[in-house]
CSV table of C-alpha atoms (C1' of nucleotides) in Angstrom, one decimal:
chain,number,residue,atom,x,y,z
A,209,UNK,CA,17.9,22.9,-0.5
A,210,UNK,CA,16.5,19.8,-0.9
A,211,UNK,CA,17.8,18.6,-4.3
A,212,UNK,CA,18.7,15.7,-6.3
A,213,UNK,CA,18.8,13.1,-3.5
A,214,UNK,CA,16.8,10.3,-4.4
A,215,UNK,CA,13.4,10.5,-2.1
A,216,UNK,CA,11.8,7.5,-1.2
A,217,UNK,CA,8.4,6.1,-2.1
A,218,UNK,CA,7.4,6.0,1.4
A,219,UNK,CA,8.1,10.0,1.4
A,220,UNK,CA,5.7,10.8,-1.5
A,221,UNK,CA,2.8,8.4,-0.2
A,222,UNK,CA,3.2,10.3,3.1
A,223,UNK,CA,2.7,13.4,2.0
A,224,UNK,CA,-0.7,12.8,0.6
A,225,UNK,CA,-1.3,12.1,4.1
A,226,UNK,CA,0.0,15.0,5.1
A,227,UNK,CA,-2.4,16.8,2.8
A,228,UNK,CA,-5.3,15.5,4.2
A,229,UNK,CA,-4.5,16.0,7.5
A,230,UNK,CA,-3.3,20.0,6.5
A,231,UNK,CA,-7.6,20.2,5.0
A,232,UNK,CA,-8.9,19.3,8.2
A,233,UNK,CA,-6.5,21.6,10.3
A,234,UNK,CA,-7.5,24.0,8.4
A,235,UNK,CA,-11.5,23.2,8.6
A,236,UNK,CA,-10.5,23.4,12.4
A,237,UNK,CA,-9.7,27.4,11.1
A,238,UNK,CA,-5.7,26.5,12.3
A,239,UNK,CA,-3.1,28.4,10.3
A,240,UNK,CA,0.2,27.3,12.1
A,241,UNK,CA,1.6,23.7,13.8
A,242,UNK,CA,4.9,22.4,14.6
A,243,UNK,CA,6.1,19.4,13.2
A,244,UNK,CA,5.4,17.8,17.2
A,245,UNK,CA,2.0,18.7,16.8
A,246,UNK,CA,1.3,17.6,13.5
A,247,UNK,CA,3.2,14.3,13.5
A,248,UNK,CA,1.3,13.4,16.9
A,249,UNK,CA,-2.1,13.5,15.1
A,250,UNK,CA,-1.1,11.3,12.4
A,251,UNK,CA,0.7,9.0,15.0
A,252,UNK,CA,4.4,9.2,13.2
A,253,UNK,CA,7.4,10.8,14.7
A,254,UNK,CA,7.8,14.5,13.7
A,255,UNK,CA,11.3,13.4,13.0
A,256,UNK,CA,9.9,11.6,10.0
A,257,UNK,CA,8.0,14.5,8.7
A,258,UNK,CA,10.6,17.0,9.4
A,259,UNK,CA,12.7,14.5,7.1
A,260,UNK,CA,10.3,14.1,4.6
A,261,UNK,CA,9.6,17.7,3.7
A,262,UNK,CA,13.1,18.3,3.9
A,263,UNK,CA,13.5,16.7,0.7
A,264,UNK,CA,11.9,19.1,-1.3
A,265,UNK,CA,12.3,22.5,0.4
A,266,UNK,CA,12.5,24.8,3.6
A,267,UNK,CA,8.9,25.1,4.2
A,268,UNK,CA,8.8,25.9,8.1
A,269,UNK,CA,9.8,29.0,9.8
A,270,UNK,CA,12.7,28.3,12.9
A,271,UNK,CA,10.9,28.7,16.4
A,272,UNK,CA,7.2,28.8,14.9
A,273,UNK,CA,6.3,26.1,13.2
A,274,UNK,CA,4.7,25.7,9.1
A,275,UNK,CA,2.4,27.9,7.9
A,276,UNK,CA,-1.0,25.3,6.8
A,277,UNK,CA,-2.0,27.5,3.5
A,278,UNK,CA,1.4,27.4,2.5
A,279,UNK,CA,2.4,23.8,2.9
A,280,UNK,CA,-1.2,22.9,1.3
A,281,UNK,CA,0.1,24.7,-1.8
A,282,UNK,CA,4.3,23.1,-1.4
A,283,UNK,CA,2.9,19.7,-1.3
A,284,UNK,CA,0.4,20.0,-3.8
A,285,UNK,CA,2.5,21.3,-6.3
A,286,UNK,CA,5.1,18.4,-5.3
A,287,UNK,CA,2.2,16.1,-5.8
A,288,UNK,CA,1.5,17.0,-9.2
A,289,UNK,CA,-1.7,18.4,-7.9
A,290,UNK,CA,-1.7,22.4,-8.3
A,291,UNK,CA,-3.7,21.3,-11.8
A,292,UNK,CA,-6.1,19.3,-12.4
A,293,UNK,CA,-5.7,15.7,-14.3
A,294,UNK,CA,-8.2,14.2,-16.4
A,295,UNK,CA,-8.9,10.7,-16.3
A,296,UNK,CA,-11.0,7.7,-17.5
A,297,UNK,CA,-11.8,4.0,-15.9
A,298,UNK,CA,-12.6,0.8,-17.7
A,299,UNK,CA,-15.7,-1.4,-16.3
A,300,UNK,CA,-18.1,0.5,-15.1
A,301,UNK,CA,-19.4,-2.1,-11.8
A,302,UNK,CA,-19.6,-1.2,-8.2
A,303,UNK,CA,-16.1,0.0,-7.4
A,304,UNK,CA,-16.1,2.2,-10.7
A,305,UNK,CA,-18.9,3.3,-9.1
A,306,UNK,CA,-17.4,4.3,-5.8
A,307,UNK,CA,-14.5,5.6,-7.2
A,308,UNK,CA,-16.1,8.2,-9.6
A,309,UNK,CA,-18.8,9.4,-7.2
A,310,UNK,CA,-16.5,10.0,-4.6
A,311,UNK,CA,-16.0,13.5,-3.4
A,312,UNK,CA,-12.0,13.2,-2.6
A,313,UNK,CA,-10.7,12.7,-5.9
A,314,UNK,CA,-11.8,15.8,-7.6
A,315,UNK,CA,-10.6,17.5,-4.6
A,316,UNK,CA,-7.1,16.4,-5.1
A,317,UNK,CA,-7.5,17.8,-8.4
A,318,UNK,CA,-8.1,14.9,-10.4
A,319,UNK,CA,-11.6,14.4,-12.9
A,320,UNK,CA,-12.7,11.2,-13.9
A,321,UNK,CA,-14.1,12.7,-17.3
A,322,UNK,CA,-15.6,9.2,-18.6
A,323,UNK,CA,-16.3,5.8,-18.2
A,324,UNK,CA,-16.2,2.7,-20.0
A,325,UNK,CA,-18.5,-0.7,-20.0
A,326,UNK,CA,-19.2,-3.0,-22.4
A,327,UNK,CA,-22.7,-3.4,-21.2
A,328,UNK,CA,-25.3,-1.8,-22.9
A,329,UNK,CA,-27.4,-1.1,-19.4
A,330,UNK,CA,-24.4,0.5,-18.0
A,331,UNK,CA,-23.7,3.1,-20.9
A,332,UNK,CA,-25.7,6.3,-19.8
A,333,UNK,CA,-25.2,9.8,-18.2
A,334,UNK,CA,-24.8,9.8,-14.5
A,335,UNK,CA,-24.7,13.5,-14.7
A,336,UNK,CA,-21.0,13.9,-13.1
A,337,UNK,CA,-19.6,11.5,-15.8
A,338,UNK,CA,-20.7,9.4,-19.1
A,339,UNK,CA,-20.6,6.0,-19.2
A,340,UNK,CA,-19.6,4.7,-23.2
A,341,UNK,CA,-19.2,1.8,-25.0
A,342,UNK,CA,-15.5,0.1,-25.2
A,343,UNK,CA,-15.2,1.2,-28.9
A,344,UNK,CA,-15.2,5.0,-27.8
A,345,UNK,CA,-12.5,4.7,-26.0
A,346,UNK,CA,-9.8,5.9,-28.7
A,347,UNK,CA,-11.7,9.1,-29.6
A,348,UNK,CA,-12.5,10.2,-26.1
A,349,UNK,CA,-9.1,9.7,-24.8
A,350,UNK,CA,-7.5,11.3,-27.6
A,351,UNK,CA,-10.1,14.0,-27.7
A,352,UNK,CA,-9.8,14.6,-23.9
A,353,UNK,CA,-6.1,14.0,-23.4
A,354,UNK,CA,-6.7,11.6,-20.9
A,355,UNK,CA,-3.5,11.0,-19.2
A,356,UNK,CA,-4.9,8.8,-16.5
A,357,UNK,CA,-6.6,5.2,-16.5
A,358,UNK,CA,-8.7,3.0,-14.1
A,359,UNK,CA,-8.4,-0.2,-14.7
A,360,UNK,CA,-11.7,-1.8,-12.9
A,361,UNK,CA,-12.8,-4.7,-15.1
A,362,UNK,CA,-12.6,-8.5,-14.6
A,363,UNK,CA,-9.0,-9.9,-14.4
A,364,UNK,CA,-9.6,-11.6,-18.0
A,365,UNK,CA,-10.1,-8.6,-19.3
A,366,UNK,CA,-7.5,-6.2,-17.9
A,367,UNK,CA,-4.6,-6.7,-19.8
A,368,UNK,CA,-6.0,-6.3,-23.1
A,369,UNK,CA,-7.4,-3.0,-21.9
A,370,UNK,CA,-4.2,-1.5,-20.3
A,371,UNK,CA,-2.7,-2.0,-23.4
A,372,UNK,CA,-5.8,-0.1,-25.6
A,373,UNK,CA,-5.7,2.5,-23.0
A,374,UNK,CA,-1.9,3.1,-23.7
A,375,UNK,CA,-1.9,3.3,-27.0
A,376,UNK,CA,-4.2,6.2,-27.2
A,377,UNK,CA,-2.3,8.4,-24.7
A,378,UNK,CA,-2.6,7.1,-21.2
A,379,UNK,CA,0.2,7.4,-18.8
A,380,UNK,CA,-0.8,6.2,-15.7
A,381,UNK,CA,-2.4,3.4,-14.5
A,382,UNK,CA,-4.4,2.6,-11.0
A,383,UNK,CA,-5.3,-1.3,-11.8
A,384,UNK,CA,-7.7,-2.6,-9.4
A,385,UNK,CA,-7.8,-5.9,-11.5
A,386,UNK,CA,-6.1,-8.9,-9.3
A,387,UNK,CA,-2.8,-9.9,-11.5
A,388,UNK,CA,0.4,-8.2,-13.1
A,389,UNK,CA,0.1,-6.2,-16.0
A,390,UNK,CA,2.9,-6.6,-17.9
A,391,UNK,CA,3.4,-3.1,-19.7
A,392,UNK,CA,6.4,-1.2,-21.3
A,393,UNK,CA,8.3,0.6,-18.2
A,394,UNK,CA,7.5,3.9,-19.3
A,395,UNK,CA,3.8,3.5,-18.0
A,396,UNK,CA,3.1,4.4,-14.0
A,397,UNK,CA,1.7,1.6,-12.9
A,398,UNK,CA,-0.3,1.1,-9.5
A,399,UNK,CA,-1.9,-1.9,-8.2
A,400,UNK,CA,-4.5,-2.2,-5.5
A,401,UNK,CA,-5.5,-5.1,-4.6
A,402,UNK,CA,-7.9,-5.7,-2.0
A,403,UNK,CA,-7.8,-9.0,-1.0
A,404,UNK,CA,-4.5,-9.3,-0.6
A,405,UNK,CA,-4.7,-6.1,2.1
A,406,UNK,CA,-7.0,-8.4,3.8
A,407,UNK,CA,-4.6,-11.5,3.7
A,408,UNK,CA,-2.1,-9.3,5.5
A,409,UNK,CA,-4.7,-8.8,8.5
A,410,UNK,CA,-5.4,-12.4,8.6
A,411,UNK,CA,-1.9,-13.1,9.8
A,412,UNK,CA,-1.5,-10.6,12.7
A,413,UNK,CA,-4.9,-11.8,13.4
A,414,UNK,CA,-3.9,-15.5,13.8
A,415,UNK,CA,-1.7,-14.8,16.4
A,416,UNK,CA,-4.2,-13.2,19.1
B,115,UNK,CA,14.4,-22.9,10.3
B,116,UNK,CA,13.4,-19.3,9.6
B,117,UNK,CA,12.9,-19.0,13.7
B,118,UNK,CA,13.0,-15.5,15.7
B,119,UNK,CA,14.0,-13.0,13.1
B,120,UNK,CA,11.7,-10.2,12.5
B,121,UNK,CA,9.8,-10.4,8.9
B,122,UNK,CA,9.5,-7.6,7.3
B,123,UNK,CA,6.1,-6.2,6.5
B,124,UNK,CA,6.7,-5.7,2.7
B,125,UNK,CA,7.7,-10.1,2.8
B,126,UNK,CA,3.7,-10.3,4.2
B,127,UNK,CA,2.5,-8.0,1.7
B,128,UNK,CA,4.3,-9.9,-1.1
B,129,UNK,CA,3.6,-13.9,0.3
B,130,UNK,CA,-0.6,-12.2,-0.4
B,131,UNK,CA,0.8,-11.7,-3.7
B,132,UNK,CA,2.7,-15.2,-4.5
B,133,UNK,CA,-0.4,-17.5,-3.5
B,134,UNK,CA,-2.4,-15.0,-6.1
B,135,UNK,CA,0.6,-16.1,-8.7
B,136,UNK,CA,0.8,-20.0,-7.3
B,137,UNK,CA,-3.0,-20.0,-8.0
B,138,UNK,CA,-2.8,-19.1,-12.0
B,139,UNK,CA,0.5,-21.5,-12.4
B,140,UNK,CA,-2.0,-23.9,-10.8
B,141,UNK,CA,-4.6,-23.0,-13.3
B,142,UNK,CA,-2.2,-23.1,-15.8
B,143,UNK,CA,-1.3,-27.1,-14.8
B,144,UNK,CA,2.0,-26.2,-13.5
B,145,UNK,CA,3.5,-28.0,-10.6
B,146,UNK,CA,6.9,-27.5,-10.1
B,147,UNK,CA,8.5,-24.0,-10.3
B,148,UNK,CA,12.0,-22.2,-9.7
B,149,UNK,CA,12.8,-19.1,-7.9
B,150,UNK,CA,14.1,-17.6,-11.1
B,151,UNK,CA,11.0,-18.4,-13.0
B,152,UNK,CA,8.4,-17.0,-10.3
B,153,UNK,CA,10.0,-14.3,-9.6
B,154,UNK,CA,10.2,-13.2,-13.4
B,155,UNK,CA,6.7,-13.3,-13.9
B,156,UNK,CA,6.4,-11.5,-10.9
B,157,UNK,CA,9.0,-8.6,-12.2
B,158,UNK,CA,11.2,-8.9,-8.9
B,159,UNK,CA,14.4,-10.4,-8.0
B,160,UNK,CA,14.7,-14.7,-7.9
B,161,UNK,CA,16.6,-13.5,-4.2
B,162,UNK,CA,13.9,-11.7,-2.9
B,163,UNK,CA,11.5,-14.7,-3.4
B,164,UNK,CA,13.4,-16.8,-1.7
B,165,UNK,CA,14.7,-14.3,1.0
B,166,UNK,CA,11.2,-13.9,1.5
B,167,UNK,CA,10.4,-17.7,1.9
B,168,UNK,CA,13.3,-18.6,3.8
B,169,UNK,CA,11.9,-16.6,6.9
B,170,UNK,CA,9.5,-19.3,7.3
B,171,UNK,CA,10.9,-22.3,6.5
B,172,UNK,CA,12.8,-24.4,3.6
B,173,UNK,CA,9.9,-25.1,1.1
B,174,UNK,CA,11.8,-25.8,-2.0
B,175,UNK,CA,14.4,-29.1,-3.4
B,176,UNK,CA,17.7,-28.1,-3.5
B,177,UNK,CA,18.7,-28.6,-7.9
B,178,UNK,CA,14.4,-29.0,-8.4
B,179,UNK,CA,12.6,-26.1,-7.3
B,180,UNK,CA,9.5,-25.5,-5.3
B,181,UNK,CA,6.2,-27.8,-6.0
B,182,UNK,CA,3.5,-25.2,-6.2
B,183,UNK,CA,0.5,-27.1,-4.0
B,184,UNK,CA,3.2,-27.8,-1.2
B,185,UNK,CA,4.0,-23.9,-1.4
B,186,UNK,CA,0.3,-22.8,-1.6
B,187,UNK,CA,-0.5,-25.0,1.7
B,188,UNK,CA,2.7,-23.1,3.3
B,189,UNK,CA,1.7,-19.8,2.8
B,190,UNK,CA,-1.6,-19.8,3.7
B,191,UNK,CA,-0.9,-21.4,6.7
B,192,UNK,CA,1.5,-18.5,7.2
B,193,UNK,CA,-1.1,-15.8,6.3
B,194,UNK,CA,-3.7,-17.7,8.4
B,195,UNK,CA,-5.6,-18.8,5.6
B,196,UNK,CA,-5.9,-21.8,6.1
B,197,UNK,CA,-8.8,-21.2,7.9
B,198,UNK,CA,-12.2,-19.3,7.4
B,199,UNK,CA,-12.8,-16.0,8.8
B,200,UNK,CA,-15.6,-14.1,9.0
B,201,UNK,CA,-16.1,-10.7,8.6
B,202,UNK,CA,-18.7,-7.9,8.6
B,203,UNK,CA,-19.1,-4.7,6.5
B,204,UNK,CA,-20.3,-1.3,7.7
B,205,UNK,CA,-21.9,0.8,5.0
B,206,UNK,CA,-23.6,-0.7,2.5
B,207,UNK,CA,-22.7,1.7,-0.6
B,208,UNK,CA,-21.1,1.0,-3.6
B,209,UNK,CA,-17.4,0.3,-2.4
B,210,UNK,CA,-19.0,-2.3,0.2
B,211,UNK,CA,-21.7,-4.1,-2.6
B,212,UNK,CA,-18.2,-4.3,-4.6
B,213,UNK,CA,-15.9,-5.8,-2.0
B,214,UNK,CA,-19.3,-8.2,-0.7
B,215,UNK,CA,-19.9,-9.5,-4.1
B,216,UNK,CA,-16.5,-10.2,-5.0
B,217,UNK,CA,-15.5,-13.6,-5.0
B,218,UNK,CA,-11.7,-13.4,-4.2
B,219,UNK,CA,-12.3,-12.9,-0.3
B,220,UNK,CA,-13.5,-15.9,0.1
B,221,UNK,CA,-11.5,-17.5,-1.9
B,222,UNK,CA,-8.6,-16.2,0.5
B,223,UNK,CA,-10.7,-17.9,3.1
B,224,UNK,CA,-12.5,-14.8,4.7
B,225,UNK,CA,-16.4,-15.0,4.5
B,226,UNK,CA,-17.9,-11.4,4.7
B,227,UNK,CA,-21.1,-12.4,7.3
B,228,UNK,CA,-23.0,-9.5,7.3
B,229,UNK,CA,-23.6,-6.1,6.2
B,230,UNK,CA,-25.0,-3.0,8.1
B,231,UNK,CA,-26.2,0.2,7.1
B,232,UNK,CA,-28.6,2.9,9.0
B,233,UNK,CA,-30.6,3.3,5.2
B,234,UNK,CA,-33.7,1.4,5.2
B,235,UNK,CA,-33.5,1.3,1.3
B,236,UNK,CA,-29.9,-0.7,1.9
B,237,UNK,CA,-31.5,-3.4,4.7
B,238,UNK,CA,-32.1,-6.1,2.4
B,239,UNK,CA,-31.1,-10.0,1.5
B,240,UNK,CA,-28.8,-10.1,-1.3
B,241,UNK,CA,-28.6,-13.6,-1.2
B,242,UNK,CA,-24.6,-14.2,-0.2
B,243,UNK,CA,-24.8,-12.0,2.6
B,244,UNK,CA,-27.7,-9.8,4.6
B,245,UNK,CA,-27.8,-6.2,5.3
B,246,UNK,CA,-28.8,-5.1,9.1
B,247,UNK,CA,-29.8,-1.9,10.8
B,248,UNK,CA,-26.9,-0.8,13.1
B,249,UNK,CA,-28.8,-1.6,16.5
B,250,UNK,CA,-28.1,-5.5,15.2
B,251,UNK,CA,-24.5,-5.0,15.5
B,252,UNK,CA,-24.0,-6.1,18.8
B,253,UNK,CA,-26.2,-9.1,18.3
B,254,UNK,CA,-24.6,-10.6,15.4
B,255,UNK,CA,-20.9,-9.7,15.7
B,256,UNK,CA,-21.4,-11.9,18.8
B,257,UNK,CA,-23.2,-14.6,17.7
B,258,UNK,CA,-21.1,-15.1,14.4
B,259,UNK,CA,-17.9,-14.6,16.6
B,260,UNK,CA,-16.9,-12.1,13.8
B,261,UNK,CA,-13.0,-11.3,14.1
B,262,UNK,CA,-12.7,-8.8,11.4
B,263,UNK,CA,-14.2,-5.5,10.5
B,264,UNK,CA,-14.4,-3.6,7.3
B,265,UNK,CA,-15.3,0.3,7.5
B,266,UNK,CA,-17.0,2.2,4.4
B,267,UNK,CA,-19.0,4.8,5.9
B,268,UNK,CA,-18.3,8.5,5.6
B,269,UNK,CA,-15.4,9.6,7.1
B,270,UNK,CA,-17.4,11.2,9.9
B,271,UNK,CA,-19.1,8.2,11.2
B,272,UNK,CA,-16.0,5.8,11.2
B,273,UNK,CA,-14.3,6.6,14.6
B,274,UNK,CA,-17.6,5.9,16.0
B,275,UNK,CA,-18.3,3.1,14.1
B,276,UNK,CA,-14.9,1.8,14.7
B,277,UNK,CA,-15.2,1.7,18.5
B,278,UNK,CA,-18.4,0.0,18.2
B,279,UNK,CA,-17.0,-3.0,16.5
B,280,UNK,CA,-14.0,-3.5,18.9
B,281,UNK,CA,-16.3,-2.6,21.8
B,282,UNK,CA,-18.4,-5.4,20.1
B,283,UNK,CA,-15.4,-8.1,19.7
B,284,UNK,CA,-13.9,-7.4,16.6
B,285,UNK,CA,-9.6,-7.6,16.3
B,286,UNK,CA,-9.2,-6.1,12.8
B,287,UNK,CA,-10.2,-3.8,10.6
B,288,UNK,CA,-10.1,-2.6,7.1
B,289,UNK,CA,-10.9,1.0,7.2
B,290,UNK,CA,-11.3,2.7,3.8
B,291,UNK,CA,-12.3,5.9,5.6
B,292,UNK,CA,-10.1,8.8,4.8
B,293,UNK,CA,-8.7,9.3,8.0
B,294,UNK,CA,-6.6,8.0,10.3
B,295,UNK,CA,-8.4,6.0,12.9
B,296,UNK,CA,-7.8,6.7,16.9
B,297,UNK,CA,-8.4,3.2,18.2
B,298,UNK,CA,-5.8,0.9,21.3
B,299,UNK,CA,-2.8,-0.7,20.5
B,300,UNK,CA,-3.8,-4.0,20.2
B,301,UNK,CA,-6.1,-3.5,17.6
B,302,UNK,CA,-5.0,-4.4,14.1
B,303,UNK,CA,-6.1,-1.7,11.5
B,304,UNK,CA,-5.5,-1.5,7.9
B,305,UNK,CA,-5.8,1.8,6.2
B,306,UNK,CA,-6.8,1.7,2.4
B,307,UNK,CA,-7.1,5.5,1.1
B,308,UNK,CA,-8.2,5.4,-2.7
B,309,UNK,CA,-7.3,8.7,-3.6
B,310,UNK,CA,-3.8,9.0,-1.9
B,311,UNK,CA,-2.6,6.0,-4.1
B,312,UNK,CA,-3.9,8.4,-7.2
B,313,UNK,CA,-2.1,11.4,-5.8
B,314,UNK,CA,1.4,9.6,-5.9
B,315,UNK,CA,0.6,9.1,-9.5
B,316,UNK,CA,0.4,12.6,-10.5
B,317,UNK,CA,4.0,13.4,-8.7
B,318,UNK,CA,5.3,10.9,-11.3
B,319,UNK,CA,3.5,11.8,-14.1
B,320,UNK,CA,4.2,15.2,-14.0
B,321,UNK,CA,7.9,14.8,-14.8
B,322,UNK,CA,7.1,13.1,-18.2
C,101,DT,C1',24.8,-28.9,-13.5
C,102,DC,C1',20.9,-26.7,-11.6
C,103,DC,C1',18.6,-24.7,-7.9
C,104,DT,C1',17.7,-23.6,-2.9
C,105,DG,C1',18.9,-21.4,1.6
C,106,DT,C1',21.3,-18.1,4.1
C,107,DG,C1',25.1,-15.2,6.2
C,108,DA,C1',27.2,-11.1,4.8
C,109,DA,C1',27.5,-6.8,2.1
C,110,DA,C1',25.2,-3.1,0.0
C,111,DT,C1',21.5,-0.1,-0.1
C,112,DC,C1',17.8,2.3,1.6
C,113,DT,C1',14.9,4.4,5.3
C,114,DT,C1',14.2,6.1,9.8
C,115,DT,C1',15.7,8.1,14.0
C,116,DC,C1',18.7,11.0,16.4
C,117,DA,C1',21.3,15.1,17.8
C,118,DC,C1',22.3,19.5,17.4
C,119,DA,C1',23.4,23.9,14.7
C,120,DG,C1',21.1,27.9,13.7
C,121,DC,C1',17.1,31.0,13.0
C,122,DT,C1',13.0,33.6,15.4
D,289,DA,C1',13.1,29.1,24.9
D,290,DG,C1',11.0,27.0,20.9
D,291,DC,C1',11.2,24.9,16.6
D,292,DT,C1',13.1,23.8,11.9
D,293,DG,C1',16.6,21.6,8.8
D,294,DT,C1',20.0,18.3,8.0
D,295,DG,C1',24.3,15.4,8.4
D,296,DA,C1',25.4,11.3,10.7
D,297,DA,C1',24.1,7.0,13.3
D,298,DA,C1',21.1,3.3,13.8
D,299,DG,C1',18.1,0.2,11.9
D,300,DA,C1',15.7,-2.3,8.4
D,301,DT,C1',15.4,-4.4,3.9
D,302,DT,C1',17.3,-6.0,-0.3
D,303,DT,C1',20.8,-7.9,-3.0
D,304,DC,C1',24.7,-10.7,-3.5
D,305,DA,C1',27.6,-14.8,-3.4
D,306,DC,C1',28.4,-19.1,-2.5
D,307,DA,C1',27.9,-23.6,0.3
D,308,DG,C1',25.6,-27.7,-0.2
D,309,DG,C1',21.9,-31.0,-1.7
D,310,DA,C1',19.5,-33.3,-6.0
DNA sequence: TCCTGTGAAATCTTTCACAGCT
DNA sequence: AGCTGTGAAAGATTTCACAGGA
């Protein structure tokens, strides 16, 4: 059984992968695959995923292989994602934009409920969500129990509003701003930084 | 001399994240800065920062520290940003109008060129870069001598996509496409999934 | 004394090899 | 025979400890 061994953060951001790739097996109407299979399409060894499920449970059968439905419900539930999180993101430009309009998030069982901006032209109904003003934020969260917040504003800004966004409930932060929020270390933080992804490129790049 | 060793990924990822910092000590009218102090603002160990330097070179004065412009210059030679490189974009929604307009690629030093998108509605001037029809491709990857590629179409156009842009000239891409691109070995491909960064979130929340 | 640079130790992650079920 | 699950080996990364320059 896989118990209290510690599981590295590698392991949990693979399985998300791992869920995608079990959706479009199953679009392809597939029900079983072996770890050989499965590890081939996503270009890893099926070592690795063998080792990485391991962690949490015996989900395969000996001789056969998994069993798709049932590993889309395992790692889902590992995930956090057998229920569906509500959350709420700050600055309401272009990548808010993209963010809450796309399809895959409330597919992985998370709903942005509202946005945020302090600009007036941005604060209207976009029919999936509600754009507000700043000064809504308290009730809505609270009202909601929002656990989840998108940071998405300018990086002047961004601090201030991780620390509004945690003092009315919010657990769990995806900051797209570009610095450090410095936060109590209670609060899940995650950056993503986009430029820096490309910086990485740059160097590789540079040697061709 | 930090000769043949093999650096580890993570020490890229994090040098993308050190010039961000050197930049806002810069702003801040710093010039001189230790190990301990850097890597405290950075919430990581004074050892890692200079493990991580030490790969490279010896940048900083023994009893002193490490002067801040001398250490910008450094890295960005090391991340090949010292020069400018330019880039195209394919998919002119709302995750590409907020990657184009923002202004920290090219202050890394990587000059997003063009845009292309099969909507008419899309094929427009917006000043710091112009959006073409696909057919241009070809004609303007060449002609720019554009090195880098940056995918945000659906996920079912971007394998096609994809080849086009190698088959075109292109040596890296950013593909924030939800799947997991089939492209040669040489080809240098950065995956950026939105919504798998939120799903490792949820596995952490859901034990508080 | 203060701080860097780096070999070596400790820790963490991946890969391997094979026992055991179907 | 085919495939999973897992302890152990191999490999990679991080942390430590201290030599040596300012």
């Amino acid at each position: 059984m896989g118990n209290k061994k510690k599981v590295p953060d590698q392991t949990l951001i693979r399985l998300s992968y791992y869920l995608r790739a079990i959706n479009y097996f199953l679009d392809e109407k597939k029900e079983i695959i072996s770890s050989k299979d499965f590890a081939k399409f996503l270009r890893i060894s099926p070592h690795q995923l063998r080792k990485d499920l391991s962690y949490f449970g015996q989900f395969g059968r000996k001789g056969v292989g998994y069993s798709l439905v049932f590993l889309k419900n395992q790692i889902q539930t590992i995930l956090g994602l057998d229920r569906t999180w509500k959350a709420c993101i700050v600055g309401f430009g272009n990548l808010a934009k993209a963010i809450s309009f796309y399809k895959g998030f409330r597919e992985q069982g998370i709903d942005i409920k509202a946005g945020f901006d302090i600009d007036k032209k941005r604060q209207k109904d976009y029919g999936i969500l509600k754009v507000f003003p700043l000064k809504k934020m308290s009730t809505i969260i609270k009202q909601e129990n929002i656990k989840i917040g998108i940071i998405t504003v300018p990086k002047e800004e961004a601090q201030k509003i991780a620390e509004r966004l945690i003092l009315y409930g919010v657990k769990a932060i995806l900051n797209f701003a570009p610095l450090k929020l410095n936060l109590p270390g209670e609060v899940i933080i995650k950056d993503v930084d986009l430029s820096c992804q490309l910086a990485c490129l740059t160097h590789y790049l540079k040697n061709i």
